[in-house]
Coordinates of C-alpha atoms in Angstrom, one line a residue:
Chain A
M17 CA 74.0 -81.2 30.2
K18 CA 72.0 -78.1 30.3
S19 CA 69.9 -77.3 33.3
C20 CA 66.1 -76.5 32.8
S21 CA 66.7 -72.9 33.4
E22 CA 69.3 -72.8 30.7
I23 CA 66.9 -74.7 28.3
I24 CA 64.2 -72.2 29.1
E25 CA 66.4 -69.5 28.2
L26 CA 67.0 -71.0 24.9
L27 CA 63.4 -71.8 24.0
S28 CA 62.9 -68.6 22.0
L29 CA 65.7 -69.0 19.7
Y30 CA 64.7 -72.7 19.4
I31 CA 61.2 -71.4 18.2
D32 CA 62.8 -69.1 15.7
N33 CA 65.5 -71.7 14.5
E34 CA 68.2 -69.8 15.4
L35 CA 70.3 -72.5 17.2
D36 CA 73.0 -74.5 15.9
N37 CA 72.1 -78.0 15.2
E38 CA 73.9 -79.3 18.4
T39 CA 72.0 -77.1 20.8
K40 CA 68.7 -77.8 18.9
N41 CA 69.3 -81.5 19.3
E42 CA 69.9 -81.1 23.0
I43 CA 66.7 -79.4 23.5
D44 CA 64.8 -81.9 21.4
E45 CA 66.1 -84.5 23.7
H46 CA 65.5 -82.6 26.8
I47 CA 61.8 -81.9 26.2
K48 CA 61.1 -85.5 25.5
T49 CA 61.6 -86.2 29.2
C50 CA 61.1 -82.8 30.9
E51 CA 57.5 -82.0 31.2
I52 CA 58.0 -78.6 32.8
C53 CA 60.1 -77.4 29.9
K54 CA 57.8 -79.1 27.4
S55 CA 54.8 -77.1 28.5
E56 CA 56.8 -74.0 28.7
L57 CA 57.9 -74.4 25.1
D58 CA 54.1 -75.1 24.3
A59 CA 53.0 -72.1 25.9
L60 CA 55.5 -69.9 24.1
K61 CA 54.7 -71.5 20.9
E62 CA 51.0 -70.8 21.4
I63 CA 51.6 -67.1 22.0
V64 CA 54.0 -66.7 19.1
G65 CA 51.4 -68.6 16.9
A66 CA 48.8 -66.3 18.1
L67 CA 50.9 -63.2 17.4
G68 CA 51.8 -64.6 14.0
S69 CA 48.1 -65.1 13.2
F70 CA 47.3 -61.4 13.4
E71 CA 45.9 -60.3 10.1
E72 CA 47.4 -57.5 8.1
V73 CA 45.2 -54.5 8.3
E74 CA 44.5 -52.6 5.3
L75 CA 45.4 -48.9 4.7
P76 CA 42.7 -46.5 5.6
S77 CA 40.7 -45.3 2.8
G78 CA 42.2 -42.1 1.4
F79 CA 45.5 -42.7 3.0
R80 CA 47.5 -42.4 0.0
E81 CA 45.6 -39.2 -1.3
E82 CA 46.0 -37.5 2.1
L83 CA 49.5 -38.2 2.2
H84 CA 49.9 -37.0 -1.3
E85 CA 48.4 -33.6 -0.3
K86 CA 50.6 -33.2 2.5
L87 CA 53.7 -34.2 0.5
M88 CA 52.9 -31.6 -2.2
A89 CA 52.3 -28.8 0.4
E90 CA 55.5 -29.7 1.7
K91 CA 57.3 -29.5 -1.5
N92 CA 55.6 -26.3 -2.4
K93 CA 56.6 -24.8 1.0
N94 CA 60.4 -25.7 0.2
E95 CA 60.2 -24.3 -3.2
L96 CA 59.0 -21.0 -2.2
K97 CA 61.7 -21.2 0.5
S98 CA 64.4 -21.9 -1.9
K99 CA 63.2 -19.6 -4.4
T100 CA 64.2 -16.6 -2.2
V101 CA 67.9 -17.5 -2.4
P102 CA 68.4 -16.5 -5.9
F103 CA 66.2 -13.8 -5.3
K104 CA 68.0 -12.4 -2.6
K105 CA 71.3 -12.8 -4.7
K106 CA 69.6 -10.7 -7.2
F107 CA 68.5 -8.0 -4.6
V108 CA 71.9 -7.7 -3.3
G109 CA 73.4 -7.4 -6.9
F110 CA 70.8 -4.8 -7.6
S111 CA 71.6 -2.9 -4.4
S112 CA 75.3 -2.8 -5.3
S113 CA 74.7 -1.5 -8.7
I114 CA 72.3 1.4 -7.1
A115 CA 75.5 2.1 -5.0
A116 CA 77.6 2.1 -8.1
G117 CA 75.1 4.4 -9.7
L118 CA 75.3 6.8 -6.9
I119 CA 78.9 7.0 -6.9
M120 CA 78.7 8.0 -10.6
V121 CA 76.2 10.6 -9.8
F122 CA 78.5 12.0 -7.3
V123 CA 81.5 12.2 -9.4
A124 CA 79.3 13.7 -12.1
G125 CA 78.1 16.1 -9.5
S126 CA 81.6 17.4 -8.6
L127 CA 82.5 17.6 -12.3
I128 CA 79.4 20.1 -12.7
M129 CA 80.6 22.0 -9.8
T130 CA 84.0 22.3 -11.3
R131 CA 82.9 23.1 -14.7
G132 CA 80.7 25.6 -13.2
L133 CA 83.4 27.5 -11.4
F134 CA 86.0 27.2 -14.3
G135 CA 83.6 27.5 -17.2
N136 CA 80.3 29.3 -16.5
A137 CA 80.9 31.0 -13.2
P138 CA 81.7 34.4 -14.6
K139 CA 78.5 34.5 -16.4
D140 CA 75.3 35.3 -14.7
S141 CA 72.9 33.0 -16.5
S142 CA 75.3 30.0 -15.8
G143 CA 74.9 30.6 -12.1
V144 CA 71.4 30.0 -12.5
S145 CA 71.8 26.8 -14.3
M146 CA 74.2 25.7 -11.9
S147 CA 71.8 25.9 -8.9
L148 CA 69.2 24.0 -10.9
N149 CA 71.6 21.3 -11.6
R150 CA 72.2 20.8 -7.9
D151 CA 68.5 20.7 -7.4
K152 CA 68.3 18.0 -10.0
I153 CA 70.8 15.9 -8.3
S154 CA 69.1 16.0 -5.1
G155 CA 66.2 14.6 -6.9
T156 CA 63.6 17.2 -5.9
A157 CA 62.8 18.8 -9.2
L158 CA 62.4 15.9 -11.4
N159 CA 59.1 16.5 -13.0
D160 CA 59.3 20.2 -13.0
N161 CA 59.4 21.2 -16.7
S162 CA 59.1 24.9 -16.1
Q163 CA 62.9 24.8 -15.0
S164 CA 64.0 23.8 -18.4
D165 CA 62.7 27.1 -19.6
E166 CA 65.1 28.8 -17.7
Y167 CA 67.8 27.3 -19.5
G168 CA 66.4 28.8 -22.7
N169 CA 66.5 27.1 -25.9
E170 CA 65.7 23.9 -24.3
N171 CA 68.9 23.3 -23.0
N172 CA 67.7 20.7 -20.6
Y173 CA 70.2 17.9 -21.5
Q174 CA 70.3 14.9 -19.6
V175 CA 73.1 12.6 -18.9
E176 CA 71.9 9.1 -18.4
T177 CA 73.2 7.5 -15.3
S178 CA 73.4 4.0 -16.2
F179 CA 73.1 1.7 -13.1
N180 CA 75.4 -0.8 -14.5
G181 CA 73.0 -1.8 -17.2
H182 CA 70.1 -2.3 -15.0
D183 CA 66.7 -1.2 -16.2
I184 CA 66.4 1.5 -13.8
S185 CA 68.0 3.9 -16.1
M186 CA 64.9 3.4 -18.1
K187 CA 63.0 4.5 -15.2
A188 CA 65.0 7.3 -14.4
R189 CA 63.9 8.7 -18.0
Q190 CA 60.3 8.0 -17.4
Y191 CA 60.2 10.2 -14.3
D192 CA 61.9 13.0 -16.0
G193 CA 58.7 14.7 -17.3
G194 CA 58.8 12.2 -20.3
S195 CA 61.4 14.1 -22.0
D196 CA 62.5 12.4 -25.0
A197 CA 66.0 14.1 -25.6
V198 CA 68.2 11.6 -24.2
G199 CA 71.4 9.9 -25.1
E200 CA 73.6 10.8 -28.1
E201 CA 70.9 12.7 -29.8
G202 CA 70.6 14.9 -26.9
T203 CA 74.3 15.4 -26.6
K204 CA 74.6 16.3 -30.2
E205 CA 71.8 18.9 -30.0
F206 CA 73.3 20.4 -26.9
A207 CA 76.9 20.7 -28.5
D208 CA 75.2 22.8 -31.5
N209 CA 73.4 24.9 -29.1
S210 CA 76.6 25.5 -26.9
I211 CA 78.4 26.5 -29.7
N212 CA 75.7 29.0 -30.9
S213 CA 74.6 30.6 -27.7
T214 CA 77.5 30.4 -25.2
A215 CA 80.5 31.2 -27.5
P216 CA 83.1 31.9 -24.8
A217 CA 82.3 28.4 -23.3
P218 CA 84.0 25.8 -25.4
E219 CA 82.4 22.3 -25.5
D220 CA 84.0 20.9 -22.4
A221 CA 82.4 23.8 -20.3
S222 CA 78.9 22.3 -21.0
T223 CA 76.3 22.5 -18.3
Y224 CA 75.1 18.8 -17.5
G225 CA 71.6 18.0 -16.3
I226 CA 71.8 15.0 -14.3
T227 CA 68.5 13.0 -13.9
V228 CA 68.2 10.7 -11.2
A229 CA 64.8 9.2 -10.1
G230 CA 64.2 10.4 -6.7
I231 CA 61.1 8.3 -6.3
P232 CA 62.0 4.8 -5.2
I233 CA 61.5 2.0 -7.4
Y234 CA 60.3 -1.4 -6.2
D235 CA 61.5 -4.5 -7.6
V236 CA 58.3 -6.5 -7.6
Y237 CA 58.1 -10.4 -8.1
I238 CA 55.0 -12.1 -8.3
T239 CA 55.0 -15.9 -8.2
I240 CA 51.8 -17.4 -9.5
N241 CA 51.0 -20.7 -8.6
S242 CA 47.7 -21.5 -10.3
S243 CA 46.1 -24.2 -12.4
D244 CA 45.5 -21.3 -15.2
I245 CA 48.5 -19.3 -15.3
E246 CA 47.5 -17.2 -18.5
K247 CA 44.3 -16.3 -16.6
E248 CA 46.2 -15.0 -13.7
I249 CA 48.9 -13.1 -15.6
D250 CA 45.8 -11.4 -17.5
N251 CA 44.2 -10.6 -14.1
I252 CA 47.3 -9.1 -12.7
N253 CA 47.8 -7.2 -15.9
N254 CA 44.3 -5.8 -15.6
I255 CA 44.9 -5.0 -12.0
A256 CA 48.1 -3.0 -13.0
I257 CA 46.4 -1.1 -15.8
S258 CA 43.7 0.0 -13.5
C259 CA 46.4 1.4 -11.3
N260 CA 48.3 3.1 -14.0
I261 CA 51.1 0.7 -14.0
E262 CA 52.7 -0.7 -17.1
I263 CA 54.0 -4.0 -16.2
E264 CA 57.2 -4.4 -18.0
V265 CA 57.9 -8.2 -17.4
K266 CA 61.7 -8.9 -17.4
M267 CA 61.4 -12.5 -16.6
E268 CA 58.7 -14.7 -17.2
K269 CA 59.6 -18.3 -16.7
S270 CA 59.0 -21.3 -14.3
A271 CA 62.4 -21.1 -12.9
P272 CA 64.3 -23.7 -14.7
E273 CA 66.2 -24.9 -11.9
Y274 CA 63.2 -26.3 -10.3
D275 CA 61.9 -28.2 -13.5
A276 CA 64.2 -30.9 -12.6
V277 CA 62.4 -31.9 -9.5
S278 CA 58.8 -30.4 -10.2
S279 CA 56.2 -32.8 -11.4
P280 CA 54.8 -32.1 -14.8
K281 CA 51.5 -31.0 -13.1
E282 CA 53.5 -28.1 -11.4
N283 CA 52.1 -24.8 -12.6
K284 CA 54.1 -21.8 -11.5
K285 CA 55.4 -18.8 -13.1
V286 CA 57.2 -15.7 -11.8
L287 CA 56.5 -12.1 -13.0
S288 CA 59.1 -9.8 -12.4
F289 CA 59.0 -6.0 -13.0
D290 CA 60.0 -2.7 -11.5
M291 CA 57.2 -0.4 -10.0
D292 CA 56.9 3.2 -9.0
S293 CA 56.6 3.4 -5.2
T294 CA 53.6 5.8 -5.5
K295 CA 51.6 3.2 -7.2
Y296 CA 52.6 0.3 -5.3
N297 CA 50.2 0.5 -2.4
D298 CA 47.3 1.0 -4.7
F299 CA 48.3 -2.1 -6.7
V300 CA 48.8 -4.3 -3.6
N301 CA 45.4 -3.3 -2.3
K302 CA 43.7 -4.1 -5.6
L303 CA 45.5 -7.5 -5.6
K304 CA 44.4 -8.3 -2.1
E305 CA 40.9 -7.6 -3.0
K306 CA 41.0 -10.0 -5.9
Y307 CA 42.9 -12.7 -4.2
G308 CA 42.2 -12.3 -0.4
N309 CA 43.9 -15.1 1.4
N310 CA 45.4 -16.7 -1.6
L311 CA 47.9 -13.9 -1.6
S312 CA 51.0 -13.9 0.5
L313 CA 53.2 -10.8 0.6
D314 CA 56.8 -10.6 1.5
E315 CA 58.4 -7.1 1.5
E316 CA 61.9 -6.3 2.2
T317 CA 63.1 -2.6 2.1
N318 CA 66.8 -1.8 1.6
G319 CA 68.5 0.7 4.1
E320 CA 67.8 4.0 2.3
G321 CA 64.1 3.0 1.7
T322 CA 64.6 3.6 -2.0
M323 CA 64.6 0.0 -2.9
K324 CA 62.0 -2.6 -2.0
K325 CA 62.0 -6.1 -2.8
V326 CA 58.4 -7.4 -3.0
E327 CA 57.4 -10.9 -3.3
I328 CA 53.8 -11.5 -4.0
T329 CA 52.7 -15.1 -4.2
V330 CA 49.3 -15.9 -5.6
L331 CA 48.4 -19.3 -4.7
K332 CA 46.3 -22.0 -6.2
E333 CA 42.7 -21.6 -5.2
Chain B
M30 CA 70.2 -51.8 -2.7
N31 CA 68.9 -52.1 -6.4
Y32 CA 69.7 -49.5 -9.2
C33 CA 66.0 -48.3 -9.3
E34 CA 65.8 -47.6 -5.6
K35 CA 69.0 -45.6 -5.6
E36 CA 67.4 -43.6 -8.5
L37 CA 64.2 -43.0 -6.6
I38 CA 66.0 -42.1 -3.6
G39 CA 68.3 -39.5 -5.5
K40 CA 65.1 -38.0 -6.9
A41 CA 63.3 -38.0 -3.6
K42 CA 66.1 -36.4 -2.2
Q43 CA 65.7 -33.2 -4.6
G44 CA 61.8 -33.1 -3.6
D45 CA 60.4 -35.4 -6.3
V46 CA 57.1 -36.4 -4.6
E47 CA 56.4 -38.9 -7.3
A48 CA 59.6 -40.7 -6.7
F49 CA 59.1 -40.6 -3.1
E50 CA 55.7 -42.3 -3.4
K51 CA 57.1 -45.0 -5.6
L52 CA 59.6 -45.6 -3.0
I53 CA 57.3 -45.9 -0.2
E54 CA 54.7 -47.9 -2.0
G55 CA 56.1 -51.3 -0.9
C56 CA 56.2 -50.4 2.6
Q57 CA 53.3 -48.3 3.4
K58 CA 51.0 -51.1 4.6
K59 CA 53.8 -52.4 6.7
V60 CA 54.4 -49.0 8.4
F61 CA 50.8 -48.5 9.0
N62 CA 50.6 -52.1 10.5
I63 CA 53.6 -51.5 12.7
A64 CA 52.0 -48.4 14.1
F65 CA 48.6 -50.1 14.4
R66 CA 50.0 -53.0 16.6
M67 CA 52.4 -50.7 18.5
L68 CA 49.6 -48.1 19.3
G69 CA 46.6 -50.7 19.2
N70 CA 44.3 -48.0 17.7
F71 CA 43.3 -47.6 13.9
D72 CA 43.1 -43.8 13.9
D73 CA 46.3 -43.2 15.8
A74 CA 48.2 -45.5 13.6
S75 CA 46.8 -43.7 10.5
E76 CA 47.8 -40.3 11.8
L77 CA 51.2 -41.5 12.9
S78 CA 51.8 -43.2 9.7
Q79 CA 51.1 -40.0 7.9
E80 CA 53.7 -38.2 10.1
V81 CA 56.2 -40.9 9.6
F82 CA 56.0 -40.5 5.7
L83 CA 56.1 -36.8 5.9
K84 CA 58.8 -36.9 8.1
A85 CA 60.8 -39.2 5.8
Y86 CA 60.1 -37.1 2.9
K87 CA 61.6 -34.1 4.7
S88 CA 64.5 -35.9 6.2
I89 CA 65.4 -38.1 3.2
K90 CA 68.3 -36.0 2.5
N91 CA 69.9 -37.5 5.6
F92 CA 69.4 -41.0 4.6
K93 CA 72.9 -42.1 3.9
G94 CA 72.2 -45.4 2.2
D95 CA 74.1 -47.6 4.5
S96 CA 70.9 -49.6 5.3
L97 CA 68.0 -50.4 3.0
F98 CA 65.5 -47.6 2.5
N99 CA 62.7 -50.0 4.1
T100 CA 64.7 -50.6 7.1
W101 CA 65.4 -46.7 7.4
I102 CA 61.8 -46.0 7.2
Y103 CA 60.9 -48.7 9.6
K104 CA 63.3 -47.3 12.0
V105 CA 61.5 -43.8 11.7
T106 CA 58.2 -45.6 12.4
T107 CA 59.2 -47.5 15.6
N108 CA 61.0 -44.3 17.0
A109 CA 57.8 -42.3 16.3
C110 CA 55.8 -45.1 17.9
L111 CA 57.8 -45.0 20.8
D112 CA 57.5 -41.3 21.2
E113 CA 53.8 -41.5 21.0
I114 CA 53.6 -44.4 23.7
R115 CA 55.9 -42.3 26.0
K116 CA 53.9 -39.2 25.4
R117 CA 50.7 -41.0 26.3
K118 CA 52.2 -42.7 29.4
N119 CA 52.9 -39.3 30.7
K120 CA 49.3 -38.3 30.2
K121 CA 47.6 -41.5 31.0
V122 CA 49.5 -42.7 34.1
V123 CA 47.0 -41.7 36.8
S124 CA 43.9 -43.0 35.0
L125 CA 45.4 -46.4 34.1
D126 CA 46.4 -46.9 37.7
E127 CA 43.1 -45.9 39.1
D128 CA 41.4 -48.2 36.5
I129 CA 43.5 -51.1 37.7
E130 CA 42.7 -50.5 41.4
I131 CA 39.0 -50.3 40.8
G132 CA 38.8 -53.9 39.6
G133 CA 38.9 -56.3 36.7
N134 CA 35.9 -55.0 34.8
E135 CA 37.3 -51.2 34.8
M136 CA 40.6 -52.6 33.5
K137 CA 39.1 -54.4 30.7
R138 CA 37.1 -51.5 29.7
Q139 CA 40.3 -49.3 29.5
I140 CA 42.2 -51.8 27.4
K141 CA 39.2 -52.3 25.1
D142 CA 39.2 -48.6 24.4
D143 CA 42.7 -48.6 23.5
S144 CA 42.1 -51.1 20.6
P145 CA 38.8 -50.7 19.2
G146 CA 37.7 -51.2 15.6
P147 CA 36.0 -53.8 13.4
E148 CA 39.3 -55.9 13.0
L149 CA 38.9 -56.9 16.6
T150 CA 35.8 -58.7 16.0
A151 CA 37.3 -60.5 13.1
E152 CA 40.1 -62.0 15.3
D153 CA 37.6 -63.6 17.7
N154 CA 39.7 -66.3 19.0
E155 CA 40.0 -65.8 22.7
L156 CA 43.8 -66.5 23.1
K157 CA 44.4 -64.0 20.2
R158 CA 42.3 -61.4 21.9
A159 CA 44.0 -61.9 25.1
V160 CA 47.4 -61.6 23.3
K161 CA 46.4 -58.6 21.7
D162 CA 45.3 -57.0 24.7
S163 CA 48.5 -58.1 26.5
I164 CA 50.6 -56.3 23.9
N165 CA 49.6 -52.9 25.3
M166 CA 50.8 -53.9 28.8
L167 CA 54.3 -54.6 27.7
S168 CA 57.1 -52.1 28.0
E169 CA 57.7 -50.3 24.8
E170 CA 61.1 -51.9 24.4
Y171 CA 59.4 -55.5 24.6
R172 CA 56.4 -54.4 22.5
T173 CA 58.6 -53.1 19.6
V174 CA 60.4 -56.4 19.3
I175 CA 57.3 -58.4 19.6
V176 CA 55.5 -56.4 16.9
L177 CA 58.6 -56.6 14.6
R178 CA 59.3 -60.2 15.2
D179 CA 56.2 -62.1 15.8
I180 CA 53.4 -60.1 14.2
Q181 CA 55.4 -58.4 11.3
G182 CA 57.9 -61.4 10.9
F183 CA 61.1 -59.5 10.5
S184 CA 64.5 -61.4 11.0
Y185 CA 66.5 -60.8 13.8
E186 CA 69.1 -59.2 11.4
E187 CA 66.3 -56.8 10.1
I188 CA 65.3 -55.9 13.7
S189 CA 68.8 -55.4 14.6
G190 CA 69.0 -52.7 11.8
I191 CA 65.6 -51.1 12.6
I192 CA 66.1 -50.7 16.4
K193 CA 69.8 -50.1 16.0
C194 CA 71.0 -52.9 18.4
P195 CA 73.5 -55.7 17.9
E196 CA 71.9 -59.0 16.9
G197 CA 72.9 -60.4 20.3
T198 CA 70.9 -57.9 22.2
V199 CA 67.8 -58.6 19.8
K200 CA 68.0 -62.1 20.5
S201 CA 67.8 -61.8 24.4
R202 CA 65.3 -59.1 24.2
I203 CA 62.9 -61.1 22.2
N204 CA 63.4 -63.8 24.6
R205 CA 62.7 -61.7 27.4
A206 CA 59.8 -59.9 25.8
R207 CA 58.1 -63.2 24.9
Q208 CA 58.5 -64.4 28.6
A209 CA 57.1 -61.1 29.7
L210 CA 54.0 -61.6 27.7
K211 CA 53.6 -65.0 29.0
K212 CA 53.6 -63.8 32.4
I213 CA 50.9 -61.2 31.5
L214 CA 48.7 -63.7 29.9
Q215 CA 49.1 -66.0 33.1
Q216 CA 48.1 -63.1 35.3
K217 CA 45.0 -62.5 33.3
K218 CA 44.1 -66.1 33.3
E219 CA 44.6 -66.0 37.1
L220 CA 42.5 -63.0 37.4
I221 CA 39.7 -64.5 35.3
N222 CA 39.6 -67.7 37.3
E223 CA 39.5 -65.5 40.5
E224 CA 36.4 -63.9 39.2
Y225 CA 34.8 -67.4 38.4
V226 CA 35.5 -68.4 42.0
K227 CA 33.9 -65.3 43.3

């Protein structure tokens, strides 16, 4: 037989029907005769009954909508964060191709020195061209067309330094006074000229003009998050035009790796292009004017200051 | 766990808001009600529930699937409530003590302030009101099991999963919590009787 205190300890489980039959029967028997335990049970039942009768309250109005907004904001925040990962990879890749390019320039530079010494050194005119070439290598005389006159016969040939196929080579061309004499055509032309004008110097004693863009080129990314992407692209294009920037879009997509998780309503595009650093500030200022607080800017400059990763995010209004 | 829930969890883990919303559809009201009964205040419960779901969305990657999703979210809810109650306790300890010392009326006002709202008038039963007020005076440990078991009607097994305690512990804690509640109600009754005598 259980004592009253033992019985009282079990009443909670008794109410919840969590006791085995034997114990349950024992309690049933006990409370038939024990008033104290009976009233204890009644009191507990009353409380539990009262608790059980509490009505379920409805969700506050607008609860789901408010939550939806918060969830979407969180999602967008995460996507922006994760977007910088492939972005950084690209940046590093780009930097290393720049490094490769610099090495090539260096090798080519020593080549000129060597050629100059063995081939053109005995000639007075070639001495001039050699120093000019050095100027070009250091990137200070990029747009100075007058120097090409000193070569005579338009012997300003260019060797394109290809940065592992990156578009920067195209930019290098652009900054070289807009000269069109590039690539094979130029080389051919040069070969003819060299035979005509510098007879003692055979083909391999040619003078190379190396063109390197000394003006830093910024790699600009613009993430547009807007309900009307086309309109924003137009707007940004107009701003670019007003700054004399030609947006050469390399990639224009909504980042497919995120499509799987984004809802169909998601409206996002990434514009990516290179930009001449001298025009960058003007461009950004105009963007700021247009978008104000909806614009977020994330800049990252590489060690030499010749490269800049710029991420501009135009947020939904 | 059924296939559909598994699929939704997978999507939600990748950030799919829509999938996450489907996942919480069935438990939103319950989460809100747990918070409401634990905190005793409609607005606080609303705010806390929002936080709970946002937190769940952020941390669903950590959900291993060893329990039901709902059990997991109720666990997040009770933990958030306990944090909130502890936070409040640190802030309010002085004023509560003062009110109790001043007298019955003051204490009554204090408790009423903690649980306002139109739903109070709907539950006009005197005992019910007294029970409701008394919940706020329970320790958070007892309050949790009372809310989960007696108001929300979870089974012992479910509660064991939510509060991460063995079922035996849950059983004895519910027993002690009910006893404690009964004691509080008795004291209240005595206090009211004393008032009448005066």
